[in-house]
Coordinates of C-alpha atoms and ligand atoms in Angstrom, one line a residue:
X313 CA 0.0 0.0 0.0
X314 CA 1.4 3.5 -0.1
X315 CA 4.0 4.9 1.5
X316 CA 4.8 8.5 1.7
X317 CA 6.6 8.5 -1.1
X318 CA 4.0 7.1 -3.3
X319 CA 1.5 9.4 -1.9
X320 CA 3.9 12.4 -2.9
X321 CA 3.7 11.0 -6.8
X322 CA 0.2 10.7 -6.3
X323 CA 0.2 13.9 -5.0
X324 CA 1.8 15.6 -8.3
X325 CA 0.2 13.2 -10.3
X326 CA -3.4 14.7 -9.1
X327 CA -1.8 18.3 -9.8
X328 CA -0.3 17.7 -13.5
X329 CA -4.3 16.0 -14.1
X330 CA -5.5 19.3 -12.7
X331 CA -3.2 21.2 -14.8
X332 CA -3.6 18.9 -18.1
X333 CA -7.5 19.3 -17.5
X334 CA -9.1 22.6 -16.1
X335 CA -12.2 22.0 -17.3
X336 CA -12.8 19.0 -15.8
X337 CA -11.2 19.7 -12.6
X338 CA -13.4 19.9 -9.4
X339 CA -12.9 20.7 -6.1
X340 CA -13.5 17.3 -4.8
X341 CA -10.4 16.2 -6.7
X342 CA -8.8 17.0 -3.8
X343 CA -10.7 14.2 -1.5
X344 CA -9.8 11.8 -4.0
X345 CA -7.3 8.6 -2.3
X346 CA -4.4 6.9 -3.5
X347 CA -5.5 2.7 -3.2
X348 CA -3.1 1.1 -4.9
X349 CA -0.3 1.8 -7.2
X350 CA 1.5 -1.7 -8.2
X351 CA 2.5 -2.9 -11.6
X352 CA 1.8 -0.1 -13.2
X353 CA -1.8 -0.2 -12.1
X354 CA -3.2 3.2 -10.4
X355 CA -6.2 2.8 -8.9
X356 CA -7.6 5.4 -6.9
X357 CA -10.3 5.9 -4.3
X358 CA -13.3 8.4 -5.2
X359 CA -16.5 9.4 -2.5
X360 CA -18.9 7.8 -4.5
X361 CA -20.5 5.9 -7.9
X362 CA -21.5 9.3 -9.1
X363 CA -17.6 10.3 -8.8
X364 CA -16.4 7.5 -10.5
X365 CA -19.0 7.8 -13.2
X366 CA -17.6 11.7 -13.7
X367 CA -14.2 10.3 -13.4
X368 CA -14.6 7.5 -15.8
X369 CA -16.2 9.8 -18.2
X370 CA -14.6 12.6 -18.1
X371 CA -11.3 12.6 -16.7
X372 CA -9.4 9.1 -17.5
X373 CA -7.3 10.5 -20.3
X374 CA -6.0 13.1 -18.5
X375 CA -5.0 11.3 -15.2
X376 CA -3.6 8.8 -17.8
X377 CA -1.4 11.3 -19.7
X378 CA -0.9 12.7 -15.8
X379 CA 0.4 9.9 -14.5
X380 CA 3.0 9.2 -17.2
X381 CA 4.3 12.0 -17.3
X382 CA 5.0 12.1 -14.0
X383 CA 6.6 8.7 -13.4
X384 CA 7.9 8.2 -16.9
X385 CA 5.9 4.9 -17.5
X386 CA 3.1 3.5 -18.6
X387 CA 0.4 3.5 -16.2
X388 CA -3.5 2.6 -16.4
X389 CA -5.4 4.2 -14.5
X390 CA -8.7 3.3 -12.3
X391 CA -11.1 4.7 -10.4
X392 CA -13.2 3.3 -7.9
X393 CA -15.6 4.2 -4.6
X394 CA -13.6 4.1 -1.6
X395 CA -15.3 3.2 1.5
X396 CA -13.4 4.8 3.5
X397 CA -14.4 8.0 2.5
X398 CA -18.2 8.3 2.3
X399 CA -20.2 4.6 2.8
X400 CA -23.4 4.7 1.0
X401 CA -26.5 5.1 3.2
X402 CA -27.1 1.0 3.6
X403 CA -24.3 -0.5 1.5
X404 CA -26.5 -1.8 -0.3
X405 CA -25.9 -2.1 -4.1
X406 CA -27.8 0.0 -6.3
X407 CA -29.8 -2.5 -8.6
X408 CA -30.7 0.1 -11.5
X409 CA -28.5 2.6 -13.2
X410 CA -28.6 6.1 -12.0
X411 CA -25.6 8.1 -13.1
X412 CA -25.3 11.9 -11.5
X413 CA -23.3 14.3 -12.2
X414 CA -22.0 15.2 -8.6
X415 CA -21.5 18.7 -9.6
X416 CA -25.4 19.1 -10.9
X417 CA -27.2 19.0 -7.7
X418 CA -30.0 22.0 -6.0
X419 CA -26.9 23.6 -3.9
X420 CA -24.9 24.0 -6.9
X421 CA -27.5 25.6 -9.3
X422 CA -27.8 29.5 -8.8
X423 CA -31.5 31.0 -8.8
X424 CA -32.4 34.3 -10.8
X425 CA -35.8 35.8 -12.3
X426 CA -35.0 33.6 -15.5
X427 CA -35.4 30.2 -13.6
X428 CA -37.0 30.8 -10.8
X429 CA -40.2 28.9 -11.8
X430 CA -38.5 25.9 -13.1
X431 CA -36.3 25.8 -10.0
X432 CA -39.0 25.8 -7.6
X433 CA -41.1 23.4 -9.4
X434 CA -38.2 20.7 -9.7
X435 CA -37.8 21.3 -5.7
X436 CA -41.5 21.0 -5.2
X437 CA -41.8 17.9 -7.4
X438 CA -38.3 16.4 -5.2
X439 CA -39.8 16.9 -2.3
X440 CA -43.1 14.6 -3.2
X441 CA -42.8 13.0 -6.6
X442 CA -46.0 12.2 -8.1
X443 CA -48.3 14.6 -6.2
X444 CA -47.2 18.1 -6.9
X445 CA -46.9 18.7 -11.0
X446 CA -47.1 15.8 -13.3
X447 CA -45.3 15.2 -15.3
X448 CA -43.1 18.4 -15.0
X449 CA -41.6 19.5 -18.1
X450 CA -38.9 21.8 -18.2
X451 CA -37.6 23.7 -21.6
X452 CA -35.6 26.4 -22.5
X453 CA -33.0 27.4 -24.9
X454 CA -29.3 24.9 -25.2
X455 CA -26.9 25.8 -22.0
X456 CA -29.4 26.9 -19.7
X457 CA -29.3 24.6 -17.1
X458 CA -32.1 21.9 -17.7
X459 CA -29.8 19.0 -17.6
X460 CA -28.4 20.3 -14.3
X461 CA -32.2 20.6 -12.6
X462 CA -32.6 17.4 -14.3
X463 CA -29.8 15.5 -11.9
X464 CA -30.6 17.5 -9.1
X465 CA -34.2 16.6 -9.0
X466 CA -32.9 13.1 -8.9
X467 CA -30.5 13.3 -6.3
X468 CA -32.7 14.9 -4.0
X469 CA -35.3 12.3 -4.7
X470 CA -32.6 9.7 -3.9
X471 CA -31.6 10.7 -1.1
X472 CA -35.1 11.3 0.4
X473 CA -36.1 8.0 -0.2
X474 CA -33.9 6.1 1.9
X475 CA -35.7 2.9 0.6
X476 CA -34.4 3.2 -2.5
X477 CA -36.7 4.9 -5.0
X478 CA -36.3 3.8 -8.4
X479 CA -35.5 6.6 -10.4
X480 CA -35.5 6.3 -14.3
X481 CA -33.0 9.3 -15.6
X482 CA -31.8 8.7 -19.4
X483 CA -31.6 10.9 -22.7
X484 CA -34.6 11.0 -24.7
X485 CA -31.7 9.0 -27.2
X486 CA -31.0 6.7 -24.7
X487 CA -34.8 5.8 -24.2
X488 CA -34.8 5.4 -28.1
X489 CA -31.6 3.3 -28.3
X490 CA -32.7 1.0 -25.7
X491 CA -36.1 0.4 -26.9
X492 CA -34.9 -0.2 -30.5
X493 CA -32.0 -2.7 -29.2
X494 CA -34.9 -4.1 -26.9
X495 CA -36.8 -4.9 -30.6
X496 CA -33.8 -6.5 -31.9
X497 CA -32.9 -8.8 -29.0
X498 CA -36.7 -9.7 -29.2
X499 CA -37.1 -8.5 -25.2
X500 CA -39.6 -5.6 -25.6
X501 CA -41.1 -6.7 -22.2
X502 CA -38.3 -6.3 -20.6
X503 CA -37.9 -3.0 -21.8
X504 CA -41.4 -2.4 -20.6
X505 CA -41.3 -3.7 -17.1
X506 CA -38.1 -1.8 -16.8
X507 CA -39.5 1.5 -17.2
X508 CA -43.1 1.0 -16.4
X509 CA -41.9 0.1 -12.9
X510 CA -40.1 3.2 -12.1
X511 CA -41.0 5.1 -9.4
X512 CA -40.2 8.3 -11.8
X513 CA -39.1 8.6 -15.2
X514 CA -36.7 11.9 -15.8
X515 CA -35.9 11.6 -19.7
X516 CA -33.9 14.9 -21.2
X517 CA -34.3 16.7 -24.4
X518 CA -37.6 15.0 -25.4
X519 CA -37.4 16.9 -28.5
X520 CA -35.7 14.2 -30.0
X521 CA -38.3 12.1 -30.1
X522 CA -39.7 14.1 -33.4
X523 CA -40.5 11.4 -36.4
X524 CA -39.7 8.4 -34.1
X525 CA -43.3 7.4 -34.6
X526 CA -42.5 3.7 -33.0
X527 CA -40.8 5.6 -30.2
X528 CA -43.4 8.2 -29.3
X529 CA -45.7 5.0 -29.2
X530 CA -44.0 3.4 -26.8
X531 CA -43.3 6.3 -24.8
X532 CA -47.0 6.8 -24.9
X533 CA -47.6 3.7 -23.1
X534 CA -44.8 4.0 -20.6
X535 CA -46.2 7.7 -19.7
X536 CA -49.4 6.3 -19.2
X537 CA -48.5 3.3 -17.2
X538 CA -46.7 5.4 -14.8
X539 CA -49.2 8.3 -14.9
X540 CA -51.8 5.8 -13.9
X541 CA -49.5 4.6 -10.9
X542 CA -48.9 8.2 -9.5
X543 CA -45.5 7.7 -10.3
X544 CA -43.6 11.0 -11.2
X545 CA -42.6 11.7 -14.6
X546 CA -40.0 15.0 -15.7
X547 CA -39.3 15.9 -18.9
X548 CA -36.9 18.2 -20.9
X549 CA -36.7 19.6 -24.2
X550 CA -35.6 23.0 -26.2
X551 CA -38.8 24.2 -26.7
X552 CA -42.7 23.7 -25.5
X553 CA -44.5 20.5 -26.2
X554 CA -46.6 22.1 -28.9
X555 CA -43.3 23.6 -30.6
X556 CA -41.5 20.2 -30.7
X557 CA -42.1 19.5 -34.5
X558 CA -44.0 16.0 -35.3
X559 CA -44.6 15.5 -32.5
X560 CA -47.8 13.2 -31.5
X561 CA -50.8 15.0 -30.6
X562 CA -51.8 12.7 -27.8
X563 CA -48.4 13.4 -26.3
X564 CA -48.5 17.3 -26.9
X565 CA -51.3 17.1 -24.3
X566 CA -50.1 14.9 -22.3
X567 CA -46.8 16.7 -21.6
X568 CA -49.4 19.9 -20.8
X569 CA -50.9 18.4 -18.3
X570 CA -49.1 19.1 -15.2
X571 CA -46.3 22.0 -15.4
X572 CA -44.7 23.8 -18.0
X573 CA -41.9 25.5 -16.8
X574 CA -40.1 27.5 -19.2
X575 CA -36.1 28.6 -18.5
X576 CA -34.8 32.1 -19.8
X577 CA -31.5 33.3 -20.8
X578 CA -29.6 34.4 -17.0
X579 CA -29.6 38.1 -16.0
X580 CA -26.7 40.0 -15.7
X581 CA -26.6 39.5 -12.0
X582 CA -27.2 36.1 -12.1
X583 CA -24.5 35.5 -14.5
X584 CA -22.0 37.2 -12.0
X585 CA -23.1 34.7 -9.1
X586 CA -22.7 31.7 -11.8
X587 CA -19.3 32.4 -12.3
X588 CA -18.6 32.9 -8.8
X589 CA -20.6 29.4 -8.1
X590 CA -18.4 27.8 -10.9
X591 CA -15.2 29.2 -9.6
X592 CA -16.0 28.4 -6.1
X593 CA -16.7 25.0 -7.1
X594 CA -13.5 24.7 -8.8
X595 CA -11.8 25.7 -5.5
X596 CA -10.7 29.1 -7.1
X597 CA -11.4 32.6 -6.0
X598 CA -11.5 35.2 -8.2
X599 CA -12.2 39.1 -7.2
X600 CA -15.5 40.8 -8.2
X601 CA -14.2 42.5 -11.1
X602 CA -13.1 39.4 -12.7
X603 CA -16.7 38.0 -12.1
X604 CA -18.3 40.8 -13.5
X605 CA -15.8 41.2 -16.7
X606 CA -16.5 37.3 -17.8
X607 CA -20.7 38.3 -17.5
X608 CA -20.7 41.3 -19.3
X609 CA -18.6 39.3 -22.3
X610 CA -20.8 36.2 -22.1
X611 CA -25.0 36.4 -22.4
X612 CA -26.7 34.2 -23.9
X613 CA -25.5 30.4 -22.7
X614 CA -23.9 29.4 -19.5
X615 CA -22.1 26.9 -20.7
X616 CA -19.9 29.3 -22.7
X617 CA -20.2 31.6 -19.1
X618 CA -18.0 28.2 -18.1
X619 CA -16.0 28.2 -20.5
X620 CA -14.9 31.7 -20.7
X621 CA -13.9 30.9 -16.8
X622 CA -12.0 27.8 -17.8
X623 CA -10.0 29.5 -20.7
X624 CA -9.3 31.9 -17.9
X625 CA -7.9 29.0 -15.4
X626 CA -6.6 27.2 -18.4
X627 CA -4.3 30.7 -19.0
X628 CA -3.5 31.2 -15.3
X629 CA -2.5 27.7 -14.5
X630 CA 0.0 27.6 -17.8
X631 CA 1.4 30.7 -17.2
X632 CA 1.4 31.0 -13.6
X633 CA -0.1 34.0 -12.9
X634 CA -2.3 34.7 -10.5
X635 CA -6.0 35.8 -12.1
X636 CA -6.8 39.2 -12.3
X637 CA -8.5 41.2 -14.5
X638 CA -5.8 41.7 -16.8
X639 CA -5.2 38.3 -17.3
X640 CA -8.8 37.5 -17.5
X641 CA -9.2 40.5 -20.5
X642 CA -6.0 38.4 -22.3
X643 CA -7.5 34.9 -22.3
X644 CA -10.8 35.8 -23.3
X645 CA -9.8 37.9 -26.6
X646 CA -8.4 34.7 -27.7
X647 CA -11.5 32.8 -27.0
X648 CA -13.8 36.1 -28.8
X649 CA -11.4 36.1 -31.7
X650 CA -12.3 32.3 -32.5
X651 CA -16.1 32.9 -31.9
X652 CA -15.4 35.4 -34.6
X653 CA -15.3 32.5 -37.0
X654 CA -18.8 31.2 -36.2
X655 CA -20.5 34.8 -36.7
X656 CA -22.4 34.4 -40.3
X657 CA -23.8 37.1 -42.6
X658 CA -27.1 36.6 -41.7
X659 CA -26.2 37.6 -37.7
X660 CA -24.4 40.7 -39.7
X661 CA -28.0 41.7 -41.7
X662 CA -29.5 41.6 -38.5
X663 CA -27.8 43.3 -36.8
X664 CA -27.6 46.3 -39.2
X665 CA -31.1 46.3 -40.4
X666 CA -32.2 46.3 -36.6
X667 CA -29.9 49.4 -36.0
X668 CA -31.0 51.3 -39.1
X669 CA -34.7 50.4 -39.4
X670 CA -34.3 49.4 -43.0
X671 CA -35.6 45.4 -44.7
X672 CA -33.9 43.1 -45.8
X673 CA -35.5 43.2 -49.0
X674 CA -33.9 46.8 -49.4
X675 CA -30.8 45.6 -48.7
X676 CA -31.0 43.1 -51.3
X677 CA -33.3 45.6 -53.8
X678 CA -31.9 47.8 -56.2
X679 CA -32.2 51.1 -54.1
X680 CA -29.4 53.7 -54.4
X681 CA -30.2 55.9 -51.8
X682 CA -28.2 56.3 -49.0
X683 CA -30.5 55.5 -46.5
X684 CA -30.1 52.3 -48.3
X685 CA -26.9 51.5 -49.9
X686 CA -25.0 53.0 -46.3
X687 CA -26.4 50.1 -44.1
X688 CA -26.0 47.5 -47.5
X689 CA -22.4 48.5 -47.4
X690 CA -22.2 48.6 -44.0
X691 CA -23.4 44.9 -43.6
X692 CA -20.4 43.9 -46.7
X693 CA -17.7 45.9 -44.8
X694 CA -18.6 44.0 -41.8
X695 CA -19.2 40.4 -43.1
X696 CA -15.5 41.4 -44.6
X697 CA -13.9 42.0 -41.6
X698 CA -15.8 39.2 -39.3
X699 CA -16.0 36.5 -41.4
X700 CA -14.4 34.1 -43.5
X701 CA -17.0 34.5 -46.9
X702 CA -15.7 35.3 -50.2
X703 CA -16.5 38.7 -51.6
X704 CA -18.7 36.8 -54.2
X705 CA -20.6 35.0 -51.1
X706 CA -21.2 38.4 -49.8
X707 CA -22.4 40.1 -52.4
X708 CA -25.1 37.3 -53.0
X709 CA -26.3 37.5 -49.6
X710 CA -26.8 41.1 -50.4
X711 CA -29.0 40.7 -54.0
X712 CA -26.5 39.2 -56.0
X713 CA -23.7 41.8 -56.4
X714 CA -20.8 41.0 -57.6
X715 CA -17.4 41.0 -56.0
X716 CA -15.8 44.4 -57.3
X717 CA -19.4 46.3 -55.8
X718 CA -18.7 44.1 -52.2
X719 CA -14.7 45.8 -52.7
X720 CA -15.5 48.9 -53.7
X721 CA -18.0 48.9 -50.4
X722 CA -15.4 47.8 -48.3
X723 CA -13.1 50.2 -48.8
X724 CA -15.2 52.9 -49.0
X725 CA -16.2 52.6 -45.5
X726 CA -13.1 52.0 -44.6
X727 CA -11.8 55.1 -45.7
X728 CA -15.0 56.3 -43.8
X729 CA -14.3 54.9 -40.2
X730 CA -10.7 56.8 -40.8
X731 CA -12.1 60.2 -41.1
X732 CA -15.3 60.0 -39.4
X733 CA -15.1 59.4 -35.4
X734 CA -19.1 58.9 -34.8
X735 CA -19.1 56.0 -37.7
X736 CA -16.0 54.7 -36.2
X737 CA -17.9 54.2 -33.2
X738 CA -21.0 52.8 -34.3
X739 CA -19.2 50.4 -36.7
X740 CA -17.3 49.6 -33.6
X741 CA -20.8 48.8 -31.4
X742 CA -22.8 47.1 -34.7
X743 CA -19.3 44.6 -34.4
X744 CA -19.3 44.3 -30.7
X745 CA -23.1 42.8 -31.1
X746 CA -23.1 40.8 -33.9
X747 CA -19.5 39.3 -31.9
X748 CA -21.8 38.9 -28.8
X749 CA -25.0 37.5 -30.3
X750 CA -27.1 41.1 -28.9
X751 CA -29.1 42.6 -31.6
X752 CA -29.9 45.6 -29.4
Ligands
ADP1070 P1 -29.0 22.4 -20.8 O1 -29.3 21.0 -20.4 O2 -30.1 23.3 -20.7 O3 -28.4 22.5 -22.2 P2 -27.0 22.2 -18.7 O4 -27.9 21.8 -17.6 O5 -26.2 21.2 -19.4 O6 -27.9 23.0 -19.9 O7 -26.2 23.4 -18.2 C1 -25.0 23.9 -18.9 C2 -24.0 24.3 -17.8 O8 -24.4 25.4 -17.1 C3 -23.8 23.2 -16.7 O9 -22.5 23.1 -16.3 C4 -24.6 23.7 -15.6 O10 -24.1 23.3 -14.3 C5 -24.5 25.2 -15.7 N1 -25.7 25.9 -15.3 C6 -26.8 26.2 -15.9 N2 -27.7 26.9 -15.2 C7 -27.1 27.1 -14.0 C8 -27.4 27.8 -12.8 N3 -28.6 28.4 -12.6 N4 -26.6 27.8 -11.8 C9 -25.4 27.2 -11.9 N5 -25.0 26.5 -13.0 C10 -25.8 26.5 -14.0
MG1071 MG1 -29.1 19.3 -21.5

């Protein structure tokens, strides 16, 4: 078993991990046990099933590459629940699967105006499944947190019931995946009894269930079956049951019948606690400033919110700086420039046409006047400058002009931004929101 001088390489070896993966690093890492490190065969202890689930699936590589780097050999590495950390309530073993992320649970999730609704409901619904809304269905835009009230619903039903509730949490794909392998191992009914018997069925992203006609049939039965039983059933998707396209009537109802919740893109102040949450979790603290610099740059998806703070730690860890807003301003330009490259021309006509109260049709008309051919050229000189399209692929988007009229655009507002301070700065501001998605 170890000694102290295993524990030291285990030690470094858990740092270069850290170091060789920010985005996956947690502050639990740092509860994590060396158990055995013979042969070449690391294995190490983790709290629970949910952190070797996390481990497995995230994090093997880099505690891999870690591990050799460290030692100089080849090393495999394992991962497995320690009982001398955290003993599950019973001991007993878990006989369904239930994979949660550890990290997505109610203490971690931060409440704002734009989720307060499907917060509370997924708390209400924890606290007794099958009585409060059912089924609750939860939608909102990609990056918003469903999947994260998803698993914390879960655990907190878990570890209410200490009698071992049978939870049911899968991707709508999943469901879909097992039922058709179900069909071609020729056990349907055990597919049935399986999730008929659940004490609550959590399925994510539902929308994918659109033209799976043998799918939405079976899911039909399984929602009624557990309906009938009281047993609690949550759903997810990126839009409101009677938005999902093709989408069985029958089941469009159904999904209305208890909650719709709908999740909104985070406010500014919210944003600023997320990060804080995030960095927190991560075991890093980063001043106010820093904080509020990585909400202003990010809107629309916390997911991105993360990663602009992992580019951040990613940049502080490799160069050893501590993080400060100067360092943070640094890292994230990088990370804006390369978002650059996903902006297309129709987020630039948008843009413009919004901020000059002109059509698109006028863009793309014959008009010469300037109210007119100033925000057409405007939209060229931009798509120029922000994106990777030919001048040919520009000037088609913009009724078919050909390249020498998208050049002879771009250069004359060029020259314009030079001499002229007020279009500098609104040239300036159209770029800064079509780069941040904010159509203002
Ligand atoms: P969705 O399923 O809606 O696409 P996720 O649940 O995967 O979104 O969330 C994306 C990331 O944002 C996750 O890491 C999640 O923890 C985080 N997140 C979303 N909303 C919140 C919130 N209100 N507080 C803390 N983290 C959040
Ligand atoms: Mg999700």
């Amino acid at each position: 078993m170890a000694t102290g001088g295993v524990e030291r390489i285990f030690t470094d070896i858990l740092d270069r991990a850290k170091a060789l993966d920010p985005v996956n690093t947690r502050k639990w890492f740092d509860n994590l046990r060396l158990l055995d490190f013979t042969g070449g065969s690391l294995e190490i202890g983790c709290p629970d099933e949910s952190c070797v689930y996390f481990l497995n699936k995230n994090c093997r590589g880099s505690f891999t590459r870690a591990s050799q780097q460290i030692t100089g050999h080849l090393v495999t590495v394992q991962f497995s629940v320690d009982g001398h950390i955290k003993r599950d309530s019973d001991g007993r073993s878990q006989e369904y699967e239930l994979s949660l992320h550890p990290d997505y649970t109610f203490e971690n999730f931060v409440v704002g105006p734009s989720n307060r609704l499907a917060h509370a409901s997924c708390v209400a619904v924890s606290q007794s499944p099958g009585s409060t809304y059912n089924p609750l269905f939860i939608y909102g835009n990609s990056g918003l947190g469903k999947t994260h009230l998803l698993h914390a619903v879960c655990c907190e039903m878990k570890s209410r019931c200490a009698g071992g509730a049978v939870i049911q949490l899968l991707s709508c794909e999943d469901f879909i995946n097992r039922f058709i392998r179900a069909i071609e191992v020729g056990d349907v009914l055990g597919f049935q009894s399986q999730f008929r018997s659940a004490d609550a069925l959590v399925i994510d992203d539902v929308q994918f269930l659109r033209e799976r006609e043998q799918s939405q049939e079976e899911f039909f039965h399984t929602f009624n079956a557990l309906y009938n039983n009281g047993r609690q059933i949550i759903l997810s998707a990126d839009s409101p049951p009677s938005e999902i396209p093709s989408l069985e009537e029958r089941l469009i109802s159904r999904f209305n019948w208890g909650l719709v919740a709908r999740i909104d893109p985070p406010s500014y102040e919210t944003r600023v606690a997320i990060v804080q949450k995030k960095a927190h979790l991560r075991g890093l603290s980063i001043n106010d400033d820093v904080a509020e610099y990585i909400a202003r740059k990010v809107h629309a998806n916390i997911r991105e919110l993360e990663g602009a703070l992992t580019t951040i730690y990613a940049v502080a860890m490799t160069s050893g700086n501590e993080i400060n807003l100067e360092l943070a301003r640094v890292a994230l330009e990088d990370q804006l420039e390369s978002a650059n490259r996903h902006i297309s021309i129709t987020d630039i006509i948008d843009v413009v046409t919004r901020h000059y109260n002109v059509r698109l049709a006028d863009l793309q008309s014959k008009k010469r006047s300037k109210s007119i051919a100033e925000p057409r050229q405007i939209c060229m000189y931009l798509a120029r400058n922000l994106t990777k399209h030919s001048l040919e692929e520009i000037g088609g988007h913009l009724g078919g002009r050909d390249h020498t009229t998208v050049m002879h655009a771009c250069s004359k507002i060029g020259r314009v931004r030079t001499g002229d301070a007020a279009m500098h700065a609104t040239l300036d501001e159209l770029a800064r929101r079509v780069t941040q998605g904010t159509r203002g």
